[in-house]
XYZ file of C-alpha atoms in Angstrom:
216
model
C 110.562 31.126 -6.677
C 107.821 30.447 -9.200
C 105.305 27.739 -8.289
C 104.984 25.069 -10.963
C 101.358 24.225 -11.735
C 101.107 20.744 -13.263
C 98.422 19.604 -15.660
C 96.233 17.771 -13.127
C 96.247 20.730 -10.768
C 95.483 23.215 -13.552
C 92.654 20.979 -14.716
C 90.973 21.190 -11.290
C 91.410 24.968 -11.101
C 89.894 25.343 -14.578
C 86.980 23.039 -13.751
C 86.147 25.066 -10.641
C 86.327 28.295 -12.660
C 83.984 26.801 -15.249
C 81.282 25.876 -12.720
C 77.947 27.718 -13.188
C 77.901 31.079 -11.430
C 74.495 30.143 -10.011
C 73.936 26.585 -8.822
C 70.481 25.097 -9.416
C 68.949 21.826 -8.270
C 69.604 20.135 -11.602
C 71.211 16.814 -12.471
C 73.750 18.481 -14.790
C 74.970 20.757 -11.993
C 75.315 17.791 -9.636
C 77.356 15.892 -12.212
C 79.648 18.898 -12.728
C 80.193 19.307 -8.983
C 80.857 15.584 -8.537
C 83.344 15.606 -11.437
C 85.292 18.511 -9.942
C 85.229 16.977 -6.457
C 86.555 13.662 -7.838
C 89.327 15.445 -9.727
C 90.251 17.457 -6.631
C 90.369 14.395 -4.356
C 92.696 12.691 -6.874
C 95.342 15.383 -6.207
C 98.012 14.912 -3.591
C 98.093 17.138 -0.517
C 100.664 19.506 -2.005
C 98.608 19.964 -5.160
C 95.428 20.555 -3.144
C 97.104 23.433 -1.304
C 97.713 25.105 -4.658
C 94.021 25.098 -5.709
C 93.483 28.789 -4.996
C 89.785 28.728 -5.889
C 88.946 25.621 -3.821
C 86.621 27.650 -1.561
C 84.451 28.363 -4.614
C 83.920 24.611 -5.031
C 82.965 24.254 -1.360
C 80.486 27.156 -1.552
C 78.829 25.750 -4.658
C 78.597 22.267 -3.137
C 76.986 23.773 -0.046
C 74.551 25.724 -2.217
C 73.526 22.538 -4.009
C 73.159 20.703 -0.700
C 70.858 23.449 0.632
C 68.718 23.258 -2.508
C 68.519 19.477 -2.175
C 67.326 19.774 1.420
C 64.566 22.138 0.288
C 63.516 19.749 -2.495
C 63.614 16.741 -0.175
C 61.274 18.530 2.227
C 58.677 19.086 -0.486
C 55.538 16.932 -0.470
C 53.999 16.922 -3.964
C 50.239 17.091 -4.439
C 49.133 13.843 -6.107
C 45.345 14.204 -6.209
C 42.382 16.400 -5.325
C 38.832 15.231 -4.704
C 35.462 16.762 -3.846
C 33.309 15.612 -0.935
C 30.210 15.518 -3.134
C 30.853 14.663 -6.772
C 27.162 14.869 -7.688
C 24.632 17.202 -6.097
C 21.075 18.358 -6.699
C 20.119 21.980 -6.047
C 16.953 24.007 -6.418
C 17.039 27.270 -8.355
C 18.353 29.929 -5.978
C 20.257 27.472 -3.772
C 23.985 27.751 -3.105
C 26.562 25.096 -2.327
C 30.170 25.482 -1.174
C 32.510 22.948 -2.744
C 34.576 21.015 -0.215
C 37.885 19.956 -1.735
C 40.354 17.502 -0.197
C 44.066 17.414 -1.020
C 46.124 14.231 -1.175
C 48.381 13.976 0.665
C 46.979 16.368 3.257
C 50.447 17.628 4.181
C 51.378 18.588 0.632
C 53.682 21.566 0.336
C 52.367 22.398 -3.139
C 50.060 25.365 -3.663
C 46.466 24.765 -2.543
C 45.107 27.508 -4.748
C 42.074 26.329 -6.711
C 40.297 27.561 -9.823
C 36.683 26.784 -10.662
C 34.984 26.601 -14.039
C 31.380 25.803 -14.928
C 30.273 24.166 -18.168
C 27.161 26.382 -18.265
C 27.007 29.594 -16.228
C 23.349 30.053 -17.118
C 22.563 26.929 -15.078
C 25.257 26.989 -12.386
C 27.367 30.020 -11.548
C 30.558 29.521 -9.533
C 32.683 32.033 -7.669
C 35.432 31.254 -5.142
C 34.100 27.754 -4.684
C 30.492 28.801 -4.109
C 28.045 27.295 -6.601
C 24.764 29.110 -7.262
C 21.863 27.402 -9.029
C 20.562 29.786 -11.683
C 18.154 27.742 -13.824
C 16.809 24.241 -14.292
C 19.239 21.882 -16.021
C 22.587 20.162 -15.500
C 26.140 21.508 -15.524
C 29.598 20.305 -14.579
C 31.854 22.347 -12.330
C 35.560 21.604 -12.745
C 37.956 22.265 -9.875
C 41.611 22.655 -10.866
C 44.680 22.807 -8.637
C 47.723 24.919 -9.438
C 49.625 21.854 -10.699
C 46.839 20.949 -13.139
C 45.074 18.188 -11.184
C 41.278 18.318 -11.483
C 38.060 17.063 -9.898
C 34.489 17.567 -11.067
C 31.078 18.163 -9.547
C 27.985 17.233 -11.526
C 25.215 19.646 -10.581
C 21.564 18.976 -11.330
C 19.345 21.999 -10.839
C 15.631 21.569 -10.367
C 12.976 24.260 -10.654
C 11.466 25.809 -7.560
C 8.246 24.038 -6.556
C 5.217 26.190 -7.172
C 3.888 27.709 -3.988
C 0.500 26.418 -2.895
C -1.792 29.387 -2.349
C -4.601 28.679 0.113
C -8.101 30.169 -0.058
C -7.485 33.005 2.442
C -4.291 34.088 0.677
C -5.920 33.924 -2.752
C -8.815 35.979 -1.426
C -6.426 38.767 -0.404
C -4.598 38.597 -3.760
C -7.927 38.865 -5.591
C -9.095 41.755 -3.383
C -5.906 43.699 -4.106
C -6.262 42.988 -7.827
C -9.838 44.295 -7.700
C -8.903 47.643 -6.117
C -9.587 50.700 -8.301
C -6.693 51.600 -10.546
C -6.967 55.205 -9.378
C -7.633 55.786 -5.681
C -9.554 58.915 -4.673
C -10.839 60.306 -1.377
C -14.136 58.583 -2.015
C -15.439 56.826 1.102
C -16.005 53.592 -0.822
C -12.336 53.512 -1.734
C -11.367 53.899 1.885
C -13.707 51.046 2.858
C -12.236 48.813 0.148
C -8.656 49.559 1.226
C -9.488 48.957 4.888
C -11.183 45.661 4.049
C -8.147 44.420 2.146
C -5.760 45.593 4.855
C -7.736 43.781 7.566
C -7.820 40.588 5.495
C -4.070 40.819 4.826
C -3.186 41.322 8.490
C -5.120 38.158 9.406
C -2.754 36.065 7.289
C 0.204 34.234 8.793
C 3.755 35.386 8.021
C 4.117 32.513 5.537
C 0.842 33.415 3.795
C 1.836 37.074 3.559
C 4.954 36.089 1.614
C 2.680 34.566 -1.044
C 0.781 37.789 -1.641
C 2.759 38.712 -4.723
C 0.801 41.938 -5.391
C 1.106 43.278 -1.849
C 3.095 46.277 -3.083
C -0.010 47.394 -5.001
C -1.910 47.626 -1.736
C 0.872 49.618 -0.146
């Protein structure tokens, strides 16, 4: 005996067939699922038993529910900030940017990108800022979702080293050495004199003897 499929029943079967093959967490998909579910629940029990593809509706509803649970568990990143928004460095100094995420338990990506307004003044790599030359530059920190924070960096020149009399004496002695050294005894005496004077300096003074390599 042939089963008679009425219009309401056929409508539900067709609606289930027309559902997207892949369910996404989108409002349009939710509306479609709700529409089919409402139409199905309006059927009587006999009609419901004739909806051969009902399991497809259940599977797609479950898929949407799983996606919703994932979305509900997400904690969006709403802001990023730097511990020090303005710093002063001396040429040669480095500084590691400390970035805070808000909220701390965000599930969004915490990947950051850094960009400097002037690499000749401040160079930045993986969050490490290096002072290259005197001046001012702005380092921009950007999160994966586009949020930004900035660090204003003022770079000052290295203070000139104060060379004391003993150190200057050694520098001058090295500068006065003959340009060409021979086996002449006077050359040996001159070299020995400079070496003795150099060795009497402290470790800090020795670092200020900029022409030490000439003696060596």
